[in-house]
Coordinates of C-alpha atoms in Angstrom, one line a residue:
Chain A
M1 CA 17.5 0.5 -1.3
A2 CA 13.6 -0.9 -2.1
H3 CA 12.6 -2.9 1.0
A4 CA 9.2 -4.9 1.0
H5 CA 9.3 -7.0 3.9
D6 CA 7.8 -10.2 5.4
A7 CA 6.0 -9.1 8.2
H8 CA 7.1 -5.5 8.4
A9 CA 3.2 -5.0 9.6
A10 CA 3.9 -6.6 13.2
H11 CA 6.5 -3.4 13.6
D12 CA 4.5 -0.5 12.5
H13 CA 2.8 1.1 15.3
H14 CA -1.1 3.2 15.2
D15 CA -1.3 5.2 18.1
D16 CA -4.7 6.0 17.1
H17 CA -7.5 4.7 15.0
G18 CA -10.0 7.3 14.3
P19 CA -9.4 10.7 13.0
A20 CA -9.2 13.8 15.6
K21 CA -11.8 15.9 16.0
G22 CA -12.5 19.6 14.3
I23 CA -10.0 21.4 13.2
G24 CA -7.1 19.9 14.6
R25 CA -7.8 17.0 12.1
W26 CA -6.4 19.4 9.5
L27 CA -4.6 21.5 11.0
F28 CA -2.2 18.5 12.7
A29 CA -3.0 16.3 9.8
T30 CA -0.7 13.8 9.2
N31 CA -2.9 11.0 8.0
H32 CA -2.2 11.0 3.8
K33 CA -6.0 10.3 3.0
D34 CA -6.7 13.8 5.3
I35 CA -3.8 15.6 3.6
G36 CA -4.5 14.2 0.3
T37 CA -8.2 15.7 0.7
M38 CA -7.1 19.0 1.7
Y39 CA -4.2 18.8 -1.1
M40 CA -7.3 18.7 -3.7
L41 CA -9.4 21.1 -1.9
F42 CA -7.1 24.0 -2.3
S43 CA -6.3 23.0 -6.0
L44 CA -10.1 23.2 -6.7
L45 CA -9.8 26.4 -4.9
M46 CA -6.7 27.7 -7.1
F47 CA -8.0 26.2 -9.9
F48 CA -11.2 29.2 -9.4
I49 CA -9.2 31.8 -8.9
G50 CA -6.6 31.5 -11.4
G51 CA -10.3 30.6 -13.8
A52 CA -11.4 33.9 -12.8
M53 CA -8.1 35.8 -13.6
A54 CA -8.7 33.4 -17.1
M55 CA -12.5 35.0 -17.3
I56 CA -11.1 38.6 -17.0
I57 CA -8.5 38.0 -20.0
R58 CA -10.9 36.4 -22.2
A59 CA -13.4 39.3 -21.4
E60 CA -10.8 41.9 -22.1
L61 CA -9.7 40.0 -25.5
F62 CA -14.1 39.2 -26.0
K63 CA -13.3 41.9 -29.1
P64 CA -10.6 44.5 -29.9
G65 CA -10.0 47.6 -28.7
M66 CA -9.5 48.3 -24.8
Q67 CA -12.5 47.2 -22.6
L68 CA -12.3 46.2 -19.1
V69 CA -8.8 46.4 -17.7
D70 CA -5.5 48.4 -18.0
P71 CA -3.2 47.2 -20.2
I72 CA -0.4 46.5 -16.8
F73 CA -3.5 45.1 -15.1
F74 CA -4.3 42.6 -17.8
N75 CA -0.2 41.5 -17.9
Q76 CA -0.5 40.9 -14.1
M77 CA -3.8 38.8 -15.0
T78 CA -1.5 36.6 -17.4
T79 CA 1.0 36.5 -15.2
M80 CA -0.9 35.4 -12.1
H81 CA -2.9 33.2 -13.9
A82 CA 0.0 31.0 -15.2
L83 CA 1.4 30.9 -11.9
I84 CA -1.5 30.0 -9.4
M85 CA -2.8 27.1 -12.1
I86 CA 0.9 25.7 -12.7
F87 CA 1.9 26.0 -9.0
G88 CA -1.4 26.3 -7.0
A89 CA -4.1 24.2 -9.1
V90 CA -2.5 21.2 -11.4
M91 CA 0.5 20.3 -9.4
P92 CA -1.4 20.2 -5.5
A93 CA -3.8 18.5 -7.0
F94 CA -1.3 15.8 -8.4
V95 CA 0.5 15.6 -5.2
G96 CA -3.0 15.0 -3.5
L97 CA -4.0 12.3 -5.7
A98 CA -0.4 11.3 -4.6
N99 CA -1.3 11.3 -1.3
W100 CA -4.5 9.1 -1.1
M101 CA -3.7 7.1 -3.7
I102 CA -0.1 5.9 -3.5
P103 CA -0.2 4.1 0.1
L104 CA -3.5 2.6 -1.2
Q105 CA -1.9 1.2 -4.1
V106 CA 1.3 -0.4 -2.7
G107 CA -0.2 -1.4 0.6
A108 CA 1.3 0.7 3.2
P109 CA -0.4 2.5 6.3
D110 CA 0.8 6.1 5.3
M111 CA 2.9 7.8 3.8
A112 CA 6.9 7.4 4.7
L113 CA 7.3 10.9 6.6
P114 CA 3.7 11.8 7.5
R115 CA 4.4 15.2 9.4
M116 CA 6.8 16.6 6.6
N117 CA 3.3 15.4 4.6
N118 CA 1.7 18.0 7.0
F119 CA 4.5 20.6 6.2
S120 CA 4.6 19.8 2.6
F121 CA 0.6 20.9 2.3
W122 CA 0.5 23.8 4.9
I123 CA 3.3 25.8 3.3
L124 CA 1.2 26.1 0.2
P125 CA -1.9 28.2 1.6
F126 CA 0.8 31.1 3.0
A127 CA 2.8 30.6 -0.4
F128 CA -0.4 31.4 -2.6
T129 CA -2.1 34.2 0.0
M130 CA 1.4 36.0 -0.6
L131 CA 1.1 35.7 -4.3
I132 CA -2.3 36.8 -4.3
G133 CA -1.5 39.5 -1.7
T134 CA 1.0 40.7 -4.3
L135 CA -2.2 42.5 -6.3
F136 CA -3.0 44.9 -3.3
V137 CA 0.8 46.3 -3.0
P138 CA 2.0 49.3 -4.9
G139 CA 3.0 48.6 -8.1
G140 CA 0.4 45.7 -8.3
A141 CA 1.3 42.2 -9.2
P142 CA 4.3 40.8 -10.9
A143 CA 3.6 41.0 -15.0
G144 CA 6.4 40.3 -16.7
G145 CA 4.9 36.8 -16.9
W146 CA 5.3 33.6 -15.3
T147 CA 8.9 32.8 -16.8
M148 CA 10.1 36.2 -14.8
Y149 CA 12.9 36.7 -17.7
P150 CA 14.8 39.4 -16.5
P151 CA 15.2 42.4 -16.7
L152 CA 11.9 42.9 -17.2
S153 CA 10.7 41.2 -14.2
Q154 CA 13.4 43.3 -11.9
Q155 CA 10.9 46.1 -12.6
T156 CA 7.8 44.2 -10.9
G157 CA 7.4 46.9 -7.7
E158 CA 6.8 46.1 -3.9
A159 CA 5.8 42.2 -5.3
F160 CA 9.1 41.5 -6.4
P161 CA 10.4 40.2 -3.2
M162 CA 7.0 38.0 -2.2
L163 CA 6.8 36.7 -5.5
I164 CA 10.2 35.2 -4.9
F165 CA 9.9 34.1 -1.3
A166 CA 5.9 32.7 -2.7
V167 CA 7.9 30.6 -5.6
H168 CA 10.6 29.5 -3.1
L169 CA 7.7 28.3 -0.3
M170 CA 6.2 26.4 -3.6
G171 CA 9.4 24.9 -4.5
A172 CA 10.3 23.7 -1.1
S173 CA 6.6 22.3 -0.7
S174 CA 7.3 20.6 -3.9
I175 CA 10.3 19.0 -3.4
M176 CA 9.5 17.9 -0.1
G177 CA 5.8 15.9 -1.4
A178 CA 8.5 14.7 -3.9
I179 CA 10.8 12.7 -1.9
N180 CA 7.7 11.5 0.6
V181 CA 7.0 10.3 -2.7
I182 CA 9.8 8.1 -3.6
V183 CA 10.7 7.1 0.0
T184 CA 7.3 6.3 0.3
I185 CA 7.6 3.7 -3.0
M186 CA 10.9 2.8 -2.0
N187 CA 10.6 1.4 1.1
M188 CA 6.9 0.9 2.0
R189 CA 5.6 -1.0 -0.2
A190 CA 3.6 -4.4 0.1
P191 CA 5.5 -7.5 0.2
G192 CA 5.7 -8.9 -3.3
M193 CA 5.1 -5.8 -4.9
S194 CA 8.4 -5.7 -6.9
L195 CA 8.9 -2.6 -9.1
L196 CA 7.7 -3.9 -12.1
K197 CA 4.4 -5.3 -10.1
M198 CA 3.7 -1.5 -9.1
P199 CA 0.3 -0.3 -10.7
I200 CA 1.1 2.4 -13.5
F201 CA 0.1 5.6 -11.5
V202 CA 3.1 4.4 -8.9
W203 CA 5.5 4.1 -11.7
T204 CA 4.6 7.6 -13.5
W205 CA 4.8 9.4 -9.8
L206 CA 7.9 7.6 -8.9
I207 CA 9.4 8.9 -12.1
T208 CA 7.8 12.6 -11.6
A209 CA 8.9 13.0 -7.9
Y210 CA 12.5 12.3 -9.1
L211 CA 12.1 15.0 -12.0
L212 CA 10.9 17.3 -9.3
I213 CA 13.8 16.5 -7.0
A214 CA 16.1 17.6 -10.2
V215 CA 14.2 20.7 -11.0
M216 CA 12.5 22.5 -8.4
P217 CA 16.0 23.4 -7.0
V218 CA 17.3 24.7 -10.4
L219 CA 14.2 27.2 -10.2
A220 CA 15.0 27.8 -6.8
G221 CA 18.7 29.0 -7.6
A222 CA 17.2 30.7 -10.6
V223 CA 15.1 33.5 -8.4
T224 CA 17.4 33.4 -5.7
M225 CA 19.8 35.3 -8.0
L226 CA 17.3 37.2 -9.3
L227 CA 16.8 37.9 -5.7
T228 CA 20.3 38.9 -5.1
D229 CA 20.6 40.9 -8.7
H230 CA 17.5 42.9 -7.1
Y231 CA 19.0 43.2 -3.3
F232 CA 22.5 42.9 -3.2
G233 CA 24.3 44.1 -6.3
T234 CA 25.2 40.6 -8.1
T235 CA 24.8 40.9 -11.8
F236 CA 24.5 37.1 -12.5
F237 CA 21.3 38.6 -15.1
E238 CA 22.8 41.7 -15.9
A239 CA 24.9 42.9 -18.9
A240 CA 25.8 46.1 -17.4
G241 CA 27.7 44.0 -14.6
G242 CA 28.8 41.7 -16.9
G243 CA 25.9 39.5 -16.5
D244 CA 23.9 37.9 -19.4
P245 CA 20.2 37.9 -18.7
V246 CA 19.7 34.7 -21.7
M247 CA 21.6 32.7 -19.0
F248 CA 18.3 33.3 -17.0
Q249 CA 16.4 31.8 -20.0
H250 CA 19.0 28.7 -20.0
I251 CA 18.8 28.1 -15.9
F252 CA 14.4 28.7 -16.6
W253 CA 13.7 26.2 -19.1
F254 CA 16.2 23.7 -17.7
F255 CA 13.6 23.7 -14.9
G256 CA 10.5 24.8 -16.9
H257 CA 10.8 22.2 -19.7
P258 CA 10.8 19.3 -17.1
E259 CA 7.8 20.9 -15.3
V260 CA 6.1 20.4 -18.4
Y261 CA 6.0 16.7 -17.8
I262 CA 6.0 16.7 -14.0
M263 CA 2.2 17.8 -15.0
I264 CA 2.0 15.2 -17.3
L265 CA 3.3 12.0 -16.5
P266 CA 1.0 11.2 -13.7
A267 CA -1.5 12.1 -15.8
F268 CA -0.1 9.5 -18.4
G269 CA -0.6 7.3 -15.1
I270 CA -4.1 8.0 -14.6
I271 CA -5.3 7.0 -17.9
S272 CA -3.4 4.0 -17.5
E273 CA -5.2 2.8 -14.9
I274 CA -8.8 4.3 -16.2
I275 CA -8.7 2.5 -19.8
P276 CA -7.7 -1.4 -18.6
T277 CA -11.0 -0.9 -15.5
F278 CA -13.8 0.1 -18.6
S279 CA -12.0 -1.4 -21.6
R280 CA -12.0 -5.1 -19.1
K281 CA -8.4 -5.9 -20.2
P282 CA -5.2 -5.8 -19.0
L283 CA -3.0 -2.3 -19.9
F284 CA -1.4 -2.8 -23.4
G285 CA 2.3 -3.5 -23.2
Y286 CA 3.0 -2.4 -19.3
D287 CA 6.8 -3.1 -19.4
A288 CA 7.2 -0.7 -22.2
M289 CA 4.4 2.4 -20.5
V290 CA 7.2 2.1 -17.7
Y291 CA 10.1 2.7 -20.0
A292 CA 8.6 5.3 -22.4
T293 CA 8.1 7.0 -19.1
A294 CA 10.9 7.2 -17.9
S295 CA 12.6 7.7 -21.5
I296 CA 10.4 10.9 -21.9
A297 CA 11.7 12.0 -18.5
F298 CA 15.3 11.6 -19.3
L299 CA 14.5 13.5 -22.7
S300 CA 12.6 16.1 -21.0
F301 CA 16.0 17.4 -19.5
I302 CA 18.1 18.2 -22.8
V303 CA 14.9 20.0 -25.2
W304 CA 14.9 23.3 -22.6
A305 CA 16.5 25.2 -25.7
H306 CA 13.5 24.8 -27.9
H307 CA 11.7 27.7 -25.7
M308 CA 14.7 29.7 -26.6
F309 CA 15.2 29.2 -30.6
T310 CA 14.5 32.9 -31.9
V311 CA 16.9 33.8 -28.8
G312 CA 19.9 32.9 -30.6
M313 CA 21.9 29.8 -31.1
P314 CA 24.1 28.3 -32.8
L315 CA 22.8 25.8 -36.0
A316 CA 24.3 23.0 -33.8
G317 CA 22.5 23.6 -30.8
Q318 CA 19.0 25.0 -32.9
M319 CA 19.2 21.0 -34.6
F320 CA 20.1 19.1 -31.8
F321 CA 17.4 20.7 -29.5
M322 CA 14.9 20.1 -32.8
L323 CA 15.9 16.6 -33.1
A324 CA 15.5 15.8 -29.5
T325 CA 12.8 17.4 -28.8
M326 CA 11.3 15.6 -32.0
L327 CA 12.3 12.2 -30.6
I328 CA 9.9 12.6 -27.6
A329 CA 7.5 11.7 -29.9
V330 CA 8.4 8.1 -30.1
P331 CA 7.7 7.0 -26.5
T332 CA 4.8 9.5 -26.3
G333 CA 3.7 7.6 -29.6
V334 CA 4.5 4.1 -27.3
K335 CA 1.9 5.7 -24.9
V336 CA -1.0 6.6 -27.3
F337 CA -0.6 3.4 -29.1
N338 CA -0.9 1.3 -26.6
W339 CA -3.5 3.3 -24.8
T340 CA -5.7 2.3 -28.3
A341 CA -4.0 -1.2 -28.3
T342 CA -5.4 -1.6 -25.2
M343 CA -9.3 -0.5 -26.0
F344 CA -8.8 -2.6 -29.3
K345 CA -11.8 -5.5 -29.2
G346 CA -12.0 -4.4 -25.8
S347 CA -15.7 -4.4 -23.8
L348 CA -15.9 -0.8 -23.4
S349 CA -18.6 1.1 -21.4
F350 CA -18.3 5.0 -21.0
E351 CA -18.8 6.0 -17.7
P352 CA -17.6 9.5 -17.0
P353 CA -14.1 8.6 -16.1
M354 CA -13.6 7.2 -19.2
L355 CA -15.3 10.0 -21.4
F356 CA -12.6 11.7 -19.9
A357 CA -9.6 9.5 -20.4
I358 CA -10.7 8.9 -24.1
S359 CA -11.1 12.7 -24.3
F360 CA -7.5 13.0 -23.2
L361 CA -6.4 10.7 -26.0
F362 CA -7.6 12.9 -29.3
L363 CA -7.0 16.4 -27.3
F364 CA -3.8 15.8 -25.7
T365 CA -2.7 14.4 -29.2
I366 CA -3.3 17.2 -30.9
G367 CA -1.2 19.5 -28.4
G368 CA 1.5 16.8 -29.2
F369 CA 1.3 17.6 -32.6
S370 CA 1.3 21.2 -32.4
G371 CA 4.4 20.7 -30.0
L372 CA 6.1 18.7 -32.7
M373 CA 5.4 21.9 -35.2
L374 CA 6.8 24.0 -32.5
A375 CA 9.7 22.2 -32.5
I376 CA 11.1 23.2 -35.9
V377 CA 13.4 25.7 -35.6
P378 CA 12.8 27.7 -38.5
A379 CA 8.7 27.4 -38.1
D380 CA 9.5 27.9 -34.5
F381 CA 10.7 31.5 -36.0
Q382 CA 7.2 32.2 -37.1
Y383 CA 5.1 30.4 -34.4
H384 CA 6.7 31.8 -31.5
D385 CA 5.3 34.3 -29.4
T386 CA 2.1 33.7 -31.3
Y387 CA -1.6 32.5 -30.0
F388 CA -0.1 29.5 -31.9
V389 CA 1.8 28.6 -28.5
V390 CA -0.8 29.4 -26.0
A391 CA -3.1 26.9 -27.7
H392 CA -0.3 24.1 -28.0
F393 CA 0.4 24.5 -24.0
H394 CA -3.1 24.6 -23.1
Y395 CA -4.4 21.8 -25.3
V396 CA -1.5 19.8 -23.5
L397 CA -2.5 21.3 -19.8
V398 CA -6.4 21.5 -20.0
P399 CA -7.9 18.8 -22.0
G400 CA -4.8 17.1 -21.1
A401 CA -3.3 17.8 -17.2
V402 CA -7.1 18.8 -16.1
F403 CA -9.4 16.3 -17.9
S404 CA -7.0 13.4 -16.9
L405 CA -7.5 15.1 -12.9
M406 CA -11.5 15.4 -13.6
A407 CA -10.9 11.6 -14.8
A408 CA -9.2 10.6 -11.8
A409 CA -11.2 12.3 -9.7
Y410 CA -14.7 10.2 -11.1
Y411 CA -12.8 7.5 -10.9
W412 CA -11.8 7.6 -7.4
L413 CA -14.3 9.5 -6.0
P414 CA -16.6 7.0 -5.0
K415 CA -13.3 5.0 -3.4
W416 CA -13.3 7.7 -0.9
T417 CA -16.4 9.5 -0.2
G418 CA -18.0 5.4 -0.6
H419 CA -20.7 7.4 -2.2
M420 CA -22.0 6.9 -6.1
Y421 CA -22.3 10.8 -8.0
N422 CA -24.6 11.9 -10.0
M423 CA -23.9 10.0 -13.6
K424 CA -26.3 11.9 -15.6
L425 CA -24.3 15.2 -13.9
A426 CA -21.1 14.3 -14.4
K427 CA -21.4 13.5 -18.1
A428 CA -23.3 16.4 -18.7
H429 CA -20.2 18.3 -17.5
F430 CA -17.7 16.1 -19.5
W431 CA -19.4 16.9 -22.8
L432 CA -19.9 21.0 -21.5
S433 CA -16.1 20.7 -21.0
T434 CA -15.2 18.6 -23.7
I435 CA -17.2 21.1 -26.6
F436 CA -16.4 24.3 -24.9
V437 CA -12.7 23.5 -24.0
N438 CA -12.2 23.0 -28.4
V439 CA -14.5 26.2 -28.8
L440 CA -12.2 28.1 -26.5
F441 CA -8.5 26.8 -27.9
F442 CA -8.8 25.5 -31.1
P443 CA -9.8 28.9 -32.8
Q444 CA -6.3 30.3 -31.1
H445 CA -4.3 28.0 -33.4
F446 CA -5.8 29.7 -35.9
L447 CA -5.2 33.3 -34.6
G448 CA -1.5 32.4 -34.0
L449 CA -0.7 31.5 -37.6
A450 CA -2.6 34.7 -38.5
G451 CA 0.4 36.3 -36.5
M452 CA -1.5 37.4 -33.5
P453 CA 1.2 37.9 -30.5
R454 CA 0.5 36.6 -27.1
R455 CA 0.5 38.5 -23.9
I456 CA -2.0 41.5 -25.4
P457 CA -4.8 43.3 -24.4
D458 CA -5.9 44.6 -27.8
Y459 CA -5.1 43.4 -30.9
S460 CA -6.1 44.1 -34.7
T461 CA -9.8 43.8 -36.3
Q462 CA -8.3 41.0 -38.4
F463 CA -8.4 38.6 -35.1
A464 CA -11.8 39.7 -33.9
D465 CA -14.1 37.1 -35.0
W466 CA -12.1 33.9 -34.1
N467 CA -11.1 35.6 -30.9
M468 CA -15.1 36.1 -29.9
I469 CA -15.4 32.4 -30.6
S470 CA -12.9 31.9 -27.9
S471 CA -13.8 33.9 -25.4
I472 CA -17.3 32.5 -25.5
G473 CA -15.7 29.2 -25.5
G474 CA -14.1 30.5 -22.0
F475 CA -16.9 31.4 -20.3
G476 CA -19.0 28.2 -21.4
F477 CA -15.6 26.0 -19.9
G478 CA -15.6 28.3 -16.8
L479 CA -19.1 28.2 -16.1
S480 CA -18.8 24.2 -16.6
Q481 CA -16.8 23.9 -14.0
L482 CA -19.1 24.7 -11.3
L483 CA -21.3 21.9 -12.2
F484 CA -18.3 19.9 -11.6
A485 CA -17.7 21.3 -7.8
Y486 CA -21.3 20.7 -7.3
I487 CA -21.1 17.1 -8.0
V488 CA -17.9 17.0 -6.2
F489 CA -19.6 18.4 -2.8
A490 CA -22.4 16.8 -3.4
C491 CA -20.6 13.4 -4.0
I492 CA -19.0 14.1 -0.3
R493 CA -22.0 14.7 1.4
G494 CA -24.3 11.9 0.3
G495 CA -25.5 9.9 -2.6
E496 CA -26.0 6.0 -3.5
K497 CA -23.6 3.7 -1.5
A498 CA -20.4 2.8 -3.7
T499 CA -19.5 -1.2 -3.4
D500 CA -15.7 -1.8 -2.1
K501 CA -15.1 -2.6 -6.3
V502 CA -17.1 0.6 -7.3
W503 CA -16.6 0.0 -10.9
D504 CA -18.2 -3.7 -10.8
S505 CA -19.1 -4.0 -14.3
G506 CA -15.5 -3.0 -15.0
R507 CA -12.1 -4.6 -13.9
P508 CA -10.1 -2.3 -11.7
Q509 CA -7.2 -3.7 -10.2
G510 CA -4.7 -2.8 -7.5
L511 CA -5.0 -3.0 -4.1
E512 CA -6.8 0.2 -3.7
W513 CA -10.1 -1.7 -4.6
T514 CA -9.5 -4.6 -1.8
L515 CA -10.6 -1.8 0.5
S516 CA -13.8 -0.8 1.8
S517 CA -15.8 2.1 0.1
P518 CA -14.9 5.0 2.3
P519 CA -11.7 3.1 3.3
P520 CA -10.7 2.6 6.8
Y521 CA -9.1 5.7 8.3
H522 CA -5.4 3.9 8.8
S523 CA -5.5 1.4 5.7
F524 CA -3.3 -1.8 5.6
E525 CA -2.6 -2.1 9.1
T526 CA -0.9 -5.4 8.2
A527 CA 0.5 -5.5 4.5
P528 CA -1.5 -7.6 2.0
E529 CA 0.6 -10.3 0.0
V530 CA 1.1 -9.5 -3.3
K531 CA 1.3 -12.5 -6.0
Chain B
M1 CA -1.5 10.7 15.0
A2 CA 1.1 9.8 12.6
T3 CA 1.7 6.0 12.2
E4 CA 5.3 5.7 13.5
I5 CA 7.4 2.9 12.0
R6 CA 8.9 0.5 14.5
D7 CA 11.1 -1.9 12.4
P8 CA 14.5 -1.0 12.0
D9 CA 15.7 -2.1 8.7
R10 CA 13.1 0.3 7.4
K11 CA 13.4 2.7 9.6
R12 CA 17.3 2.8 8.1
G13 CA 15.8 2.4 4.5
I14 CA 14.1 5.4 5.0
Q15 CA 16.2 7.7 6.2
R16 CA 18.9 6.7 3.7
T17 CA 16.5 7.3 0.5
L18 CA 15.7 10.6 2.6
L19 CA 19.4 11.4 2.4
W20 CA 20.3 10.6 -1.2
C21 CA 16.7 13.0 -2.1
V22 CA 17.7 15.4 -0.1
L23 CA 21.1 15.6 -1.4
L24 CA 20.1 15.3 -4.3
A25 CA 18.3 18.4 -4.4
A26 CA 20.7 20.3 -3.1
T27 CA 23.5 19.7 -5.4
F28 CA 21.3 21.0 -8.6
Y29 CA 20.1 23.8 -6.3
F30 CA 24.2 24.7 -5.7
G31 CA 25.6 23.5 -8.4
F32 CA 23.2 25.6 -10.6
I33 CA 24.2 28.7 -9.0
A34 CA 27.9 28.1 -8.8
M35 CA 27.3 27.4 -12.4
A36 CA 26.3 30.9 -12.8
V37 CA 29.1 32.2 -10.7
L38 CA 31.9 30.5 -12.6
R39 CA 29.9 31.7 -15.7
S40 CA 29.7 35.4 -14.4
H41 CA 32.8 37.8 -15.2

């Protein structure tokens, strides 16, 4: 299936050599760089909208008692925050990076299916306008959690069909994006670039794309059944009609657990690109990294019920899902070991991408360890639905996935824009983010272990101190991200000229560094030869 | 304008990969719904 044809460039034809003028450039965009830029700007917008919701949550939880919002609105905020951050911020940001970087890294002139690429992106603003629009319909936004468990989610008001349609649209967008990634990687690689010569970011995205194609339709199927239960008299998940609400949970988590890896595997790819550059050494154990990524992807399909230990299941089921979950620590451990080994005796320098990568390494590992704690069935009976779970997945997703995105932005922004950004401000952004993210999420471990339940707007006074500290961390982290937006937009507008290699003191490898900064609008019109 | 791929071999490769991907997605979508239908009483 994989073709890296000799002289294929001769057959590829470009009708135009520059961007279209005006709004048409963006509306009808088929250029991977333009679409990648739109994805990332959209993701940044969603990051701030979802972040504003997080600020409301943390403001309400600043002290015991009801302060600002009513409980229903609080639940709407937790639900919408999760949906927006997962489907609107983190996933589109990675798809944006894939759009920008995969053609550049495999030496292709563009994505294989550029018109579908345009469609994948432009679905998203409609999906999220509809989702955010639910805040203004009678009954308000969905408030039953991002997991949409029935029968609770069936009590959603007028927002219900909007939620289902929005989720379908997001799913369609993701599936089309993933198909484009697979088709591009399998068919558009430069001559000589065999699979095991691909940059590691491309590898992680290839595996992620297969995960997306396998599990997004499962989510779509689950919400389709919610819809037919709601409007068409089926009883898939209604016990009264012979259905089973627990079946929804199984189907949802069959999607939901691989979804976690969809948000972290490309992050692994980014970190695996950055650490060698600033260690001035090749990545330690490239093949092992590829196999570890594939192993994690495979294992992600057989651990879903660890989200459901307290629902009840046979002892053999508990044992299987507990041990399978713990097994994920092995390939993940291989990765952490290889990143550390790459840095070992390296000539390290600490530019902003490397700072975020190192921070990722430490803090993601904390999230991984708390995940192992949650995998232990009897312990999970204690931790389930407490703030310990909130602390765990936020450690994985914020200093994990989001920090990797910031690392990627600081790594490739000079390549994209042709300008260096303000290093001092970027380092300040790093320190503020790293300090505040820990102030925000670390105390939540203590709150959870002490028994504070998640998804509540009020709490017992014994939880007051750590909640106040967590909220202060939240406000600090949120404000720090304004600095990130400023650095990015200032870099787009201008700045010191970036060289083609950008990180001249480092050893960035890969085809993207052979192009000018910024790269030409149509790059690799003649396919490069990979030795 | 989109980059047109004129090489027939490569075009066929792209179409074949696209078809497999769509089939995979459709299998998971309809497969899970069918499983739920079979499981309901």
